[in-house]
Coordinates of N, CA and C in Angstrom, one line a residue:
X16 N 71.5 111.5 96.1 CA 71.6 112.6 97.1 C 72.9 113.4 96.4
X17 N 72.3 114.7 96.3 CA 73.5 115.8 95.7 C 74.3 116.1 97.1
X18 N 75.4 116.9 96.7 CA 76.2 117.4 97.8 C 76.6 118.7 97.2
X19 N 77.2 119.6 98.6 CA 77.7 120.9 98.3 C 78.8 120.7 98.1
X20 N 79.1 121.4 96.9 CA 80.4 121.9 96.3 C 81.8 122.1 96.9
X21 N 81.4 122.7 97.9 CA 82.4 123.0 98.8 C 82.8 122.3 100.1
X22 N 81.6 121.6 100.9 CA 82.0 120.9 101.5 C 81.6 119.5 101.5
X23 N 81.0 118.9 100.8 CA 80.5 117.6 100.6 C 79.6 117.3 101.6
X24 N 78.8 118.4 102.0 CA 77.5 117.8 102.9 C 76.5 117.7 102.1
X25 N 75.6 116.9 102.3 CA 74.5 116.5 101.5 C 73.5 117.7 101.5
X26 N 72.8 117.7 100.3 CA 72.0 119.0 100.2 C 70.9 118.3 100.0
X27 N 70.6 117.2 99.7 CA 69.2 116.5 99.7 C 68.4 116.3 100.7
X28 N 67.1 116.7 100.9 CA 66.3 116.5 102.2 C 66.5 115.0 102.9
X29 N 66.5 115.0 104.0 CA 66.5 113.6 104.7 C 65.2 113.4 105.0
X30 N 64.9 112.1 105.0 CA 63.6 111.6 105.2 C 62.8 112.3 106.2
X31 N 61.6 112.1 105.4 CA 60.6 112.9 106.3 C 60.7 112.3 107.7
X32 N 60.3 111.2 107.9 CA 60.1 110.4 109.3 C 61.2 110.7 110.2
X33 N 62.3 111.5 109.8 CA 63.3 111.8 110.4 C 63.5 112.9 111.0
X34 N 62.6 113.7 110.4 CA 62.7 115.0 110.8 C 61.5 115.8 111.8
X35 N 62.0 116.0 113.0 CA 60.7 116.4 113.6 C 61.1 117.7 114.6
X36 N 62.5 118.4 114.4 CA 62.8 119.3 115.2 C 62.7 120.8 114.3
X37 N 62.1 121.8 114.9 CA 62.2 123.2 114.5 C 63.7 123.5 114.4
X38 N 63.9 124.8 114.1 CA 65.4 125.4 114.2 C 65.6 125.7 115.6
X39 N 64.8 126.1 116.3 CA 65.1 126.3 117.8 C 65.2 125.2 118.9
X40 N 64.4 124.1 118.4 CA 64.5 123.0 118.9 C 66.1 122.2 118.5
X41 N 66.3 122.2 117.5 CA 67.5 121.5 117.3 C 68.5 122.4 117.5
X42 N 68.7 123.8 117.8 CA 69.6 124.6 118.6 C 69.7 124.3 119.6
X43 N 68.8 124.0 120.8 CA 68.6 123.7 121.9 C 69.0 122.4 122.2
X44 N 68.8 121.4 121.5 CA 69.1 119.9 121.4 C 70.5 119.9 121.3
X45 N 71.1 120.8 120.4 CA 72.7 120.7 119.9 C 73.5 121.6 121.1
X46 N 72.8 122.5 121.8 CA 73.8 123.1 122.8 C 74.4 124.6 122.2
X47 N 73.7 125.1 120.9 CA 74.1 126.2 120.0 C 73.1 127.1 119.7
X48 N 73.4 128.1 119.4 CA 72.6 129.2 118.9 C 71.7 128.9 117.9
X49 N 70.6 129.5 117.6 CA 69.8 129.5 116.3 C 70.5 130.4 115.0
X50 N 71.3 131.6 115.3 CA 72.3 132.1 114.5 C 73.3 131.1 114.3
X51 N 73.8 130.3 115.0 CA 74.9 129.4 114.9 C 74.4 128.5 113.6
X52 N 73.1 127.9 113.9 CA 72.6 127.0 112.7 C 72.6 127.7 111.9
X53 N 72.1 128.5 111.4 CA 71.8 129.2 110.3 C 73.3 129.7 109.3
X54 N 74.2 130.2 110.4 CA 75.3 130.4 109.7 C 76.0 129.1 108.9
X55 N 75.7 128.0 110.1 CA 76.7 126.8 109.4 C 75.8 126.3 108.3
X56 N 74.4 126.4 108.0 CA 73.8 126.2 106.7 C 74.1 126.9 105.7
X57 N 74.2 128.4 105.9 CA 74.9 129.2 104.9 C 76.1 129.0 104.2
X58 N 77.0 128.2 104.6 CA 78.2 127.7 104.6 C 78.2 126.5 104.0
X59 N 77.2 125.7 104.0 CA 77.0 124.3 103.5 C 77.3 123.3 104.1
X60 N 77.9 123.7 105.9 CA 78.1 122.6 106.6 C 76.8 122.0 107.1
X61 N 75.8 122.3 107.0 CA 74.6 121.6 107.2 C 73.9 121.3 106.1
X62 N 73.1 120.4 105.8 CA 72.1 120.0 104.9 C 71.0 121.1 105.1
X63 N 70.4 121.5 104.1 CA 68.8 122.1 104.3 C 67.8 121.6 105.1
X64 N 67.0 122.1 105.8 CA 66.0 121.2 106.3 C 64.7 120.8 105.7
X65 N 63.8 120.0 106.0 CA 62.8 119.6 105.0 C 61.7 120.5 105.3
X66 N 61.3 121.5 104.4 CA 59.9 122.4 104.5 C 58.9 121.9 104.5
X67 N 58.2 121.7 105.7 CA 56.7 121.4 106.1 C 55.6 122.3 105.9
X68 N 54.7 121.7 106.5 CA 53.6 123.0 106.4 C 54.0 124.3 107.0
X69 N 53.4 125.1 106.3 CA 53.4 126.9 107.0 C 54.9 127.4 106.6
X70 N 55.4 126.4 105.7 CA 56.9 126.9 105.5 C 58.2 126.9 106.4
X71 N 57.4 126.0 107.4 CA 58.6 125.7 108.6 C 59.6 124.6 108.3
X72 N 60.8 125.0 108.6 CA 61.8 123.9 108.4 C 62.0 122.9 109.5
X73 N 62.1 121.6 109.0 CA 62.1 120.6 110.2 C 63.5 119.7 110.1
X74 N 64.3 119.7 111.3 CA 65.4 119.0 111.2 C 65.4 117.7 111.8
X75 N 66.2 117.1 111.6 CA 66.3 115.6 112.3 C 68.0 115.0 112.9
X76 N 67.7 113.9 113.1 CA 69.2 113.1 113.8 C 70.4 113.4 113.0
X77 N 70.3 113.5 111.5 CA 71.7 113.8 110.8 C 71.9 115.3 111.4
X78 N 71.1 116.3 111.3 CA 71.6 117.7 111.6 C 72.4 117.7 113.0
X79 N 71.9 117.0 114.2 CA 72.4 116.9 115.4 C 73.8 116.4 115.7
X80 N 73.7 115.1 114.5 CA 75.0 114.4 114.6 C 76.3 115.2 114.1
X81 N 75.8 116.0 112.8 CA 76.8 117.0 112.3 C 77.0 118.3 113.0
X82 N 76.1 118.8 113.8 CA 76.4 119.9 114.5 C 77.2 119.3 115.7
X83 N 77.1 118.2 116.1 CA 78.1 117.6 117.2 C 79.4 117.2 116.8
X84 N 79.5 117.0 115.7 CA 81.0 116.8 115.0 C 81.7 118.0 114.6
X85 N 80.8 118.9 114.2 CA 81.4 120.4 114.1 C 81.9 121.1 115.4
X86 N 81.1 120.5 116.3 CA 81.3 121.1 117.9 C 82.8 120.6 118.2
X87 N 82.9 119.3 118.0 CA 84.0 118.8 118.5 C 85.3 118.7 117.6
X88 N 85.2 119.2 116.4 CA 86.3 120.1 115.8 C 86.8 121.1 116.2
X89 N 85.7 122.0 116.4 CA 86.2 123.5 117.0 C 86.8 123.2 118.2
X90 N 86.4 122.1 119.2 CA 87.1 122.0 120.4 C 88.5 121.6 119.9
X91 N 88.8 120.9 119.2 CA 90.2 120.5 118.9 C 91.1 121.6 118.4
X92 N 90.4 122.9 118.3 CA 91.3 124.0 117.5 C 91.1 124.1 116.1
X93 N 90.3 123.7 115.6 CA 90.5 123.8 114.0 C 89.5 124.9 113.8
X94 N 89.6 125.6 112.7 CA 89.1 126.8 112.1 C 88.1 126.2 111.2
X95 N 87.3 127.3 110.8 CA 86.3 127.1 110.3 C 86.8 126.7 108.8
X96 N 87.6 127.0 107.9 CA 88.3 126.4 107.0 C 88.6 125.1 106.9
X97 N 89.2 124.8 108.1 CA 89.5 123.5 108.3 C 88.5 122.7 108.3
X98 N 87.6 123.0 109.2 CA 86.4 122.1 109.2 C 85.5 122.0 108.0
X99 N 85.6 123.0 107.4 CA 84.7 122.7 105.7 C 85.7 121.8 105.0
X100 N 87.1 121.7 105.1 CA 87.7 120.8 104.4 C 87.5 119.3 105.1
X101 N 87.3 119.1 106.3 CA 87.2 118.2 106.8 C 86.1 117.1 106.5
X102 N 84.9 118.2 106.3 CA 83.7 117.6 106.0 C 83.5 117.3 104.7
X103 N 84.2 117.9 103.8 CA 84.8 117.7 102.4 C 84.7 116.6 101.9
X104 N 85.7 115.8 102.7 CA 86.3 114.6 102.5 C 85.6 113.4 103.1
X105 N 84.3 113.9 103.5 CA 83.5 113.0 104.0 C 82.5 112.5 103.2
X106 N 82.3 111.0 103.3 CA 81.3 110.5 102.3 C 79.9 111.5 102.1
X107 N 79.3 111.8 101.1 CA 78.1 112.4 101.1 C 76.9 111.8 101.9
X108 N 76.6 110.4 102.0 CA 75.5 109.9 102.4 C 75.7 109.1 103.9
X109 N 76.7 109.7 104.7 CA 77.1 109.3 106.1 C 75.6 109.5 106.8
X110 N 75.5 108.6 107.6 CA 74.3 108.3 108.2 C 74.8 109.2 109.8
X111 N 73.9 109.3 110.3 CA 73.8 109.9 111.9 C 74.9 108.9 112.6
X112 N 74.8 107.6 112.6 CA 75.5 106.7 113.2 C 77.1 107.0 112.7
X113 N 77.2 107.0 111.3 CA 78.5 106.9 111.0 C 79.4 108.3 111.6
X114 N 78.3 109.5 111.3 CA 79.0 110.6 112.0 C 79.2 110.8 113.4
X115 N 78.5 110.0 114.1 CA 79.1 109.8 115.4 C 80.2 109.1 115.8
X116 N 80.4 108.2 114.9 CA 81.8 107.3 114.8 C 83.0 108.5 114.5
X117 N 82.5 109.4 113.8 CA 83.8 110.3 113.1 C 84.2 110.9 114.4
X118 N 83.1 111.7 115.2 CA 82.9 112.4 116.2 C 83.8 111.4 117.3
X119 N 83.6 110.5 117.5 CA 84.3 109.4 118.4 C 86.0 109.5 118.4
X120 N 86.2 109.7 116.8 CA 87.7 109.4 116.7 C 88.1 110.7 117.0
X121 N 87.3 111.7 116.4 CA 88.2 113.3 116.8 C 88.3 113.4 118.4
X122 N 87.2 112.9 119.0 CA 87.1 113.3 120.4 C 88.2 112.3 121.3
X123 N 88.6 111.4 120.5 CA 89.7 110.6 121.1 C 91.0 111.5 121.5
X124 N 91.0 112.2 120.7 CA 92.3 113.0 120.7 C 92.3 114.6 122.0
X125 N 91.1 114.5 122.4 CA 90.9 115.8 123.3 C 91.6 115.5 124.7
X126 N 92.5 116.2 125.0 CA 92.9 116.0 126.5 C 91.8 116.0 127.5
X127 N 92.0 115.5 128.9 CA 91.1 115.1 129.9 C 90.9 116.5 130.1
X128 N 89.5 116.9 130.1 CA 89.5 118.4 130.9 C 88.4 118.1 131.6
X129 N 88.6 118.8 133.0 CA 87.5 119.0 134.2 C 87.2 120.2 134.5
X130 N 85.9 120.7 134.2 CA 85.5 121.9 134.3 C 84.7 122.2 135.4
X131 N 84.5 123.2 136.1 CA 83.3 123.6 136.9 C 82.4 124.4 136.5
X132 N 81.3 123.9 136.4 CA 80.3 124.9 135.4 C 78.8 124.9 136.4
X133 N 78.1 125.9 136.3 CA 77.3 126.3 136.7 C 76.0 125.2 136.1
X134 N 74.9 125.3 136.9 CA 74.2 124.3 136.5 C 73.4 124.7 135.4
X135 N 73.0 126.0 134.9 CA 72.6 126.3 133.6 C 73.5 126.4 132.6
X136 N 74.6 126.2 132.5 CA 75.9 126.2 131.5 C 75.7 124.8 131.1
X137 N 75.8 124.0 132.2 CA 75.9 122.5 132.3 C 74.8 122.0 131.2
X138 N 73.5 122.6 131.3 CA 72.3 122.0 130.7 C 72.1 122.6 129.3
X139 N 73.2 123.7 129.0 CA 73.0 124.7 127.9 C 74.0 123.3 127.2
X140 N 75.0 123.3 127.5 CA 76.0 122.2 126.8 C 75.4 120.9 126.5
X141 N 74.5 120.4 127.6 CA 74.0 119.4 127.2 C 72.7 119.2 126.1
X142 N 72.3 120.5 126.0 CA 71.1 120.8 124.9 C 69.9 120.2 125.3
X143 N 69.6 120.1 126.9 CA 68.3 119.7 127.5 C 68.5 119.9 129.0
X144 N 67.3 120.0 129.5 CA 67.3 120.2 131.1 C 67.9 119.1 131.6
X145 N 68.0 119.0 132.8 CA 68.8 117.8 133.4 C 67.9 117.8 134.9
X146 N 67.1 117.0 135.2 CA 66.7 116.9 136.6 C 67.5 116.1 137.5
X147 N 67.4 115.7 138.8 CA 68.3 115.3 139.6 C 68.8 113.8 139.3
X148 N 67.4 113.1 138.7 CA 67.8 111.9 138.4 C 68.6 111.6 137.2
X149 N 68.6 112.8 136.6 CA 69.7 112.8 135.1 C 71.1 112.9 135.9
X150 N 71.3 113.9 137.0 CA 72.5 114.2 137.5 C 73.2 112.9 138.0
X151 N 72.1 112.4 138.5 CA 72.6 111.2 139.4 C 73.1 109.8 138.7
X152 N 72.5 109.8 137.3 CA 73.3 109.1 136.3 C 74.2 109.3 135.9
X153 N 74.3 110.8 135.6 CA 75.7 111.1 135.0 C 76.6 111.0 136.1
X154 N 76.4 111.2 137.5 CA 77.3 111.1 138.3 C 78.0 109.7 138.4
X155 N 77.1 108.4 138.3 CA 77.3 107.0 138.3 C 78.0 106.7 137.0
X156 N 78.1 107.8 135.9 CA 79.0 107.3 134.5 C 80.0 108.2 134.7
X157 N 80.5 108.9 135.9 CA 82.0 109.3 135.6 C 81.8 110.6 134.8
X158 N 80.7 111.2 134.5 CA 80.5 112.5 133.8 C 80.6 113.8 134.7
X159 N 79.5 113.7 135.8 CA 79.6 114.6 136.8 C 80.3 113.7 137.9
X160 N 81.6 114.8 138.6 CA 82.5 114.4 139.3 C 81.9 114.6 140.9
X161 N 82.7 114.0 141.7 CA 82.3 114.3 143.5 C 83.2 115.5 143.6
X162 N 82.8 115.9 144.9 CA 83.0 117.2 145.2 C 84.6 117.4 145.3
X163 N 85.2 116.2 145.6 CA 87.1 116.2 145.8 C 87.6 115.9 144.7
X164 N 86.8 116.1 143.7 CA 87.3 115.7 142.3 C 87.5 114.3 141.9
X165 N 87.4 113.4 142.8 CA 87.5 112.2 142.4 C 86.2 111.6 141.6
X166 N 86.8 110.3 140.9 CA 85.7 109.9 139.9 C 84.9 109.0 140.8
X167 N 83.2 109.5 140.9 CA 82.6 108.8 141.2 C 82.1 107.6 140.7
X168 N 81.7 106.6 142.0 CA 81.3 105.3 141.3 C 79.8 105.0 141.8
X169 N 79.0 106.0 142.3 CA 77.8 106.1 142.6 C 77.4 107.6 143.2
X170 N 76.5 107.6 144.1 CA 76.2 108.7 144.6 C 75.1 109.4 143.7
X171 N 75.1 110.9 144.3 CA 74.1 111.8 143.5 C 74.5 112.9 143.4
X172 N 74.2 113.9 142.4 CA 74.3 115.2 142.6 C 73.3 116.1 142.3
X173 N 72.8 117.0 142.9 CA 71.3 117.4 142.8 C 71.3 118.9 142.7
X174 N 70.4 119.5 142.4 CA 70.6 121.1 142.1 C 70.5 121.8 143.4
X175 N 70.3 120.9 144.7 CA 70.1 121.4 146.1 C 71.7 121.5 146.5
X176 N 72.4 120.3 146.2 CA 73.9 120.4 146.6 C 74.9 121.6 146.4
X177 N 74.5 122.0 145.1 CA 75.5 123.4 144.9 C 75.1 123.8 143.8
X178 N 75.2 125.1 143.4 CA 74.8 126.0 142.3 C 75.8 125.5 141.0
X179 N 77.1 124.8 141.3 CA 77.7 124.5 140.2 C 78.0 122.9 140.6
X180 N 78.6 122.4 139.4 CA 78.6 120.7 139.3 C 80.1 120.7 138.6
X181 N 80.9 119.8 138.9 CA 82.3 119.3 138.3 C 81.9 118.3 137.3
X182 N 82.5 118.8 136.0 CA 82.0 117.8 134.9 C 83.3 117.5 134.0
X183 N 83.3 116.1 133.7 CA 84.4 115.9 132.7 C 84.0 116.2 131.1
X184 N 84.3 117.4 130.4 CA 83.9 118.1 129.6 C 83.5 116.8 128.3
X185 N 85.0 116.0 128.3 CA 85.4 115.0 127.1 C 83.9 113.8 127.3
X186 N 83.5 113.7 128.3 CA 82.3 112.5 128.6 C 80.9 113.3 128.5
X187 N 80.9 114.5 128.4 CA 79.5 115.0 128.6 C 78.5 114.8 127.5
X188 N 79.1 114.7 126.3 CA 78.1 114.6 125.2 C 77.8 113.0 125.2
X189 N 78.4 112.3 125.3 CA 78.3 110.6 125.3 C 77.3 110.3 126.6
X190 N 77.4 111.0 127.8 CA 76.7 110.6 128.9 C 75.2 111.1 129.0
X191 N 75.2 112.2 127.9 CA 73.8 112.7 128.1 C 73.1 111.7 127.0
X192 N 73.6 111.2 125.8 CA 73.1 110.5 125.1 C 72.8 109.2 125.7
X193 N 73.7 108.8 126.5 CA 73.3 107.3 127.0 C 72.1 107.8 128.2
X194 N 71.7 108.7 128.4 CA 70.6 109.0 129.4 C 69.3 108.3 128.9
X195 N 69.1 108.7 127.5 CA 68.0 108.2 126.6 C 68.2 106.9 126.0
X196 N 69.3 106.3 126.6 CA 69.3 104.7 126.1 C 68.3 103.6 126.8
X197 N 67.5 102.9 126.0 CA 66.7 101.9 127.2 C 67.5 100.8 127.8
X198 N 68.2 100.8 128.5 CA 68.9 100.3 129.2 C 69.2 100.5 130.7
X199 N 69.3 99.6 131.7 CA 69.3 99.9 132.9 C 70.5 100.8 133.4
X200 N 70.6 101.3 134.5 CA 71.9 102.0 135.0 C 72.9 100.8 135.4
X201 N 72.5 99.8 135.6 CA 73.3 98.5 135.8 C 74.0 98.1 135.0
X202 N 73.2 97.9 133.8 CA 73.7 97.4 132.3 C 74.8 98.3 132.0
X203 N 74.6 99.5 131.7 CA 75.5 100.7 131.4 C 76.7 100.8 131.9
X204 N 76.9 100.5 133.2 CA 77.9 100.6 134.0 C 78.6 99.2 133.8
X205 N 77.9 98.4 133.9 CA 78.8 96.8 133.8 C 79.3 96.9 132.2
X206 N 78.9 97.6 131.2 CA 79.1 97.7 129.7 C 80.4 98.5 130.1
X207 N 80.4 99.7 130.9 CA 81.6 100.5 130.8 C 82.6 99.7 131.4
X208 N 82.6 98.8 132.5 CA 83.5 98.2 133.1 C 84.0 97.2 132.1
X209 N 83.3 96.4 131.1 CA 83.8 95.5 130.2 C 84.7 96.2 129.0
X210 N 84.5 97.5 128.6 CA 85.3 98.2 127.7 C 86.4 98.4 128.3
X211 N 86.6 98.9 129.6 CA 87.5 99.6 130.2 C 88.6 98.4 130.6
X212 N 88.1 97.1 131.1 CA 88.9 96.1 131.2 C 89.5 95.4 129.9
X213 N 88.9 95.4 128.6 CA 89.3 94.7 127.6 C 90.4 95.8 126.9
X214 N 89.9 97.1 127.3 CA 90.6 98.1 126.3 C 92.0 98.3 126.7
X215 N 92.0 98.4 128.2 CA 93.4 98.1 128.8 C 94.3 96.8 128.7
X216 N 93.7 95.8 128.5 CA 94.3 94.6 127.8 C 95.0 94.7 126.7
X217 N 94.2 95.2 126.0 CA 94.6 95.5 124.4 C 95.7 96.3 124.2
X218 N 95.7 97.5 124.8 CA 96.5 98.6 125.2 C 97.7 97.9 125.6
X219 N 97.9 96.9 126.7 CA 98.9 96.6 127.2 C 99.9 95.6 126.4
X220 N 99.0 94.7 125.7 CA 99.4 93.7 124.8 C 100.2 94.6 123.4
X221 N 99.8 95.7 122.9 CA 100.0 96.5 122.1 C 101.3 97.1 122.4
X222 N 101.2 97.5 123.6 CA 102.3 98.4 124.1 C 103.7 97.5 124.4
X223 N 103.3 96.1 124.5 CA 104.8 95.1 124.8 C 105.2 94.8 123.3
X224 N 104.4 94.7 122.4 CA 104.9 94.8 121.0 C 105.5 95.8 120.5
X225 N 105.0 97.0 120.7 CA 105.8 98.3 120.0 C 107.3 98.2 121.0
X226 N 107.1 98.4 122.4 CA 108.3 98.2 123.1 C 109.4 97.4 122.7
X227 N 109.3 95.8 122.1 CA 110.2 95.0 122.0 C 110.6 95.5 120.4
X228 N 110.0 95.9 119.9 CA 110.2 96.6 118.7 C 111.3 97.6 118.4
X229 N 111.0 98.9 119.5 CA 111.6 100.0 119.6 C 113.0 99.7 120.4
X230 N 112.8 98.7 121.0 CA 113.8 98.5 122.3 C 115.5 99.1 122.1
X231 N 116.0 99.0 120.9 CA 117.1 99.2 120.7 C 117.3 100.4 119.8
X232 N 116.4 101.2 119.8 CA 116.3 102.3 118.8 C 116.7 103.6 119.5
X233 N 116.9 104.8 118.8 CA 117.4 106.1 119.4 C 115.6 106.3 120.3
X234 N 115.8 107.4 121.4 CA 114.7 107.9 122.1 C 114.0 108.5 121.2
X235 N 114.6 109.4 120.1 CA 113.7 110.3 119.3 C 112.9 109.4 118.3
X236 N 113.6 108.2 117.9 CA 113.1 107.2 117.0 C 111.4 106.8 117.5
X237 N 111.9 106.3 118.9 CA 110.5 105.7 119.9 C 109.7 107.0 120.0
X238 N 109.9 108.1 120.3 CA 108.9 109.1 120.1 C 107.8 109.4 118.8
X239 N 108.8 109.2 117.7 CA 108.4 109.6 116.5 C 107.2 108.4 116.0
X240 N 107.7 107.0 116.6 CA 107.1 106.0 116.2 C 105.6 105.8 117.0
X241 N 105.8 106.3 118.3 CA 104.4 106.8 118.9 C 103.5 107.7 118.6
X242 N 104.1 108.8 117.9 CA 103.4 109.6 117.4 C 102.4 109.2 116.1
X243 N 103.0 108.4 115.2 CA 102.9 108.0 114.1 C 101.2 106.8 114.6
X244 N 102.0 105.8 115.6 CA 101.0 104.7 115.8 C 99.9 105.1 116.5
X245 N 99.8 106.0 117.1 CA 98.7 106.4 118.3 C 97.5 106.6 117.5
X246 N 97.2 107.4 116.5 CA 96.2 107.3 115.6 C 95.9 106.2 114.8
X247 N 97.0 105.6 114.4 CA 96.5 104.2 113.5 C 96.1 103.3 114.4
X248 N 96.5 103.1 115.6 CA 96.0 102.4 116.7 C 94.5 102.6 116.9
X249 N 94.0 103.7 117.3 CA 92.9 104.3 117.6 C 91.9 103.6 116.3
X250 N 92.2 104.1 115.4 CA 91.4 104.3 114.3 C 91.2 102.3 114.1
X251 N 92.2 101.7 113.9 CA 92.0 100.3 113.7 C 91.3 99.5 114.8
X252 N 91.5 100.0 116.2 CA 90.6 99.5 117.4 C 89.1 99.6 116.8
X253 N 88.9 101.0 116.8 CA 87.5 101.5 116.3 C 86.9 100.8 115.6
X254 N 87.6 100.7 114.3 CA 87.1 99.8 113.2 C 87.0 98.2 113.6
X255 N 87.8 98.0 114.0 CA 87.5 96.2 114.5 C 86.5 96.3 115.3
X256 N 86.5 96.9 116.3 CA 85.3 96.7 117.2 C 84.0 97.0 116.9
X257 N 83.9 98.1 115.6 CA 82.7 98.3 115.3 C 82.1 97.1 114.3
X258 N 82.9 96.6 113.8 CA 82.7 95.8 112.7 C 82.5 94.3 113.4
X259 N 83.2 93.9 114.5 CA 82.9 92.5 115.5 C 81.5 92.9 116.1
X260 N 81.3 94.0 116.8 CA 79.7 94.4 117.6 C 78.7 94.5 116.5
X261 N 78.9 94.6 115.3 CA 77.7 94.5 114.1 C 77.7 92.9 113.9
X262 N 78.6 92.2 113.7 CA 78.5 90.9 113.5 C 77.8 90.0 114.9
X263 N 78.3 90.5 115.9 CA 77.5 89.8 117.0 C 76.0 90.3 117.2
X264 N 76.1 91.6 117.0 CA 74.2 92.1 117.0 C 73.6 91.2 116.0
X265 N 74.3 91.5 114.6 CA 73.4 90.3 113.5 C 73.0 89.0 114.0
X266 N 74.0 88.5 114.3 CA 73.9 87.1 114.8 C 72.7 86.9 115.7
X267 N 72.8 87.8 116.8 CA 71.9 87.8 117.9 C 70.2 88.1 117.4
X268 N 70.0 88.9 116.4 CA 68.8 89.4 115.9 C 68.4 88.2 115.0
X269 N 69.5 87.7 114.2 CA 68.8 86.7 113.3 C 68.7 85.4 114.2
X270 N 69.2 85.0 115.3 CA 68.8 84.4 116.2 C 67.5 84.3 116.7
X271 N 67.0 85.5 117.0 CA 65.9 85.7 117.6 C 64.9 85.7 116.6
X272 N 65.0 86.2 115.3 CA 64.1 86.1 114.3 C 63.7 84.6 113.9
X273 N 64.7 83.6 114.1 CA 64.7 82.4 113.8 C 63.7 81.6 114.8
X274 N 63.9 82.2 116.4 CA 63.4 81.7 117.2 C 61.8 82.0 117.2

């Protein structure tokens, strides 16, 4: 696969079976305008579409994942030139899954932002229509918040309740993706609890290690160490977890095939 000389974005066509979206459908799914998609393509930030019958361009999961990453980089305040430099450093053959991992790392630095959005704006950012059942699931996942601003542990939020909804913007993209995961709501919530519990435990143990290391140091040294360690620890945890999960799923699939 060839790459764009400026950005490192792949210029080869994606697999035909992965392409099913017109540019209008891609823009709607990504929550951007068609003009934006074309602009990114002209700058080499997006690979070109597969040209199908009647010269209609078709886009796929890789385009969606790259658009999501670009959006997240913009949310972090990066300029277009900085985004181009960032994408240029990425391997040219990253899969949609790999791009999603990169976006997750970028999103981990986003501040907690709760916004009150009109239903129309929520659906625009989600890139899809959201019915009442979708809003109920997003509420259960703490993406849509209760009226008093507290995190919801269940309940519902429907179009009839109010014309606006309170949304945790940092979790919106993830929550929308989970709407299509073929798992029950109970399993998704249980998985969230497992991740929260073990992440907090790991953070506590790491904090104890670092606290002992810097106990006798100047306060400025402590802040400097924290600033340097934070991104390194997040990347290490993400990489370690990704590899562990891949091994666990691989063993499970191997056992299923053997059975």
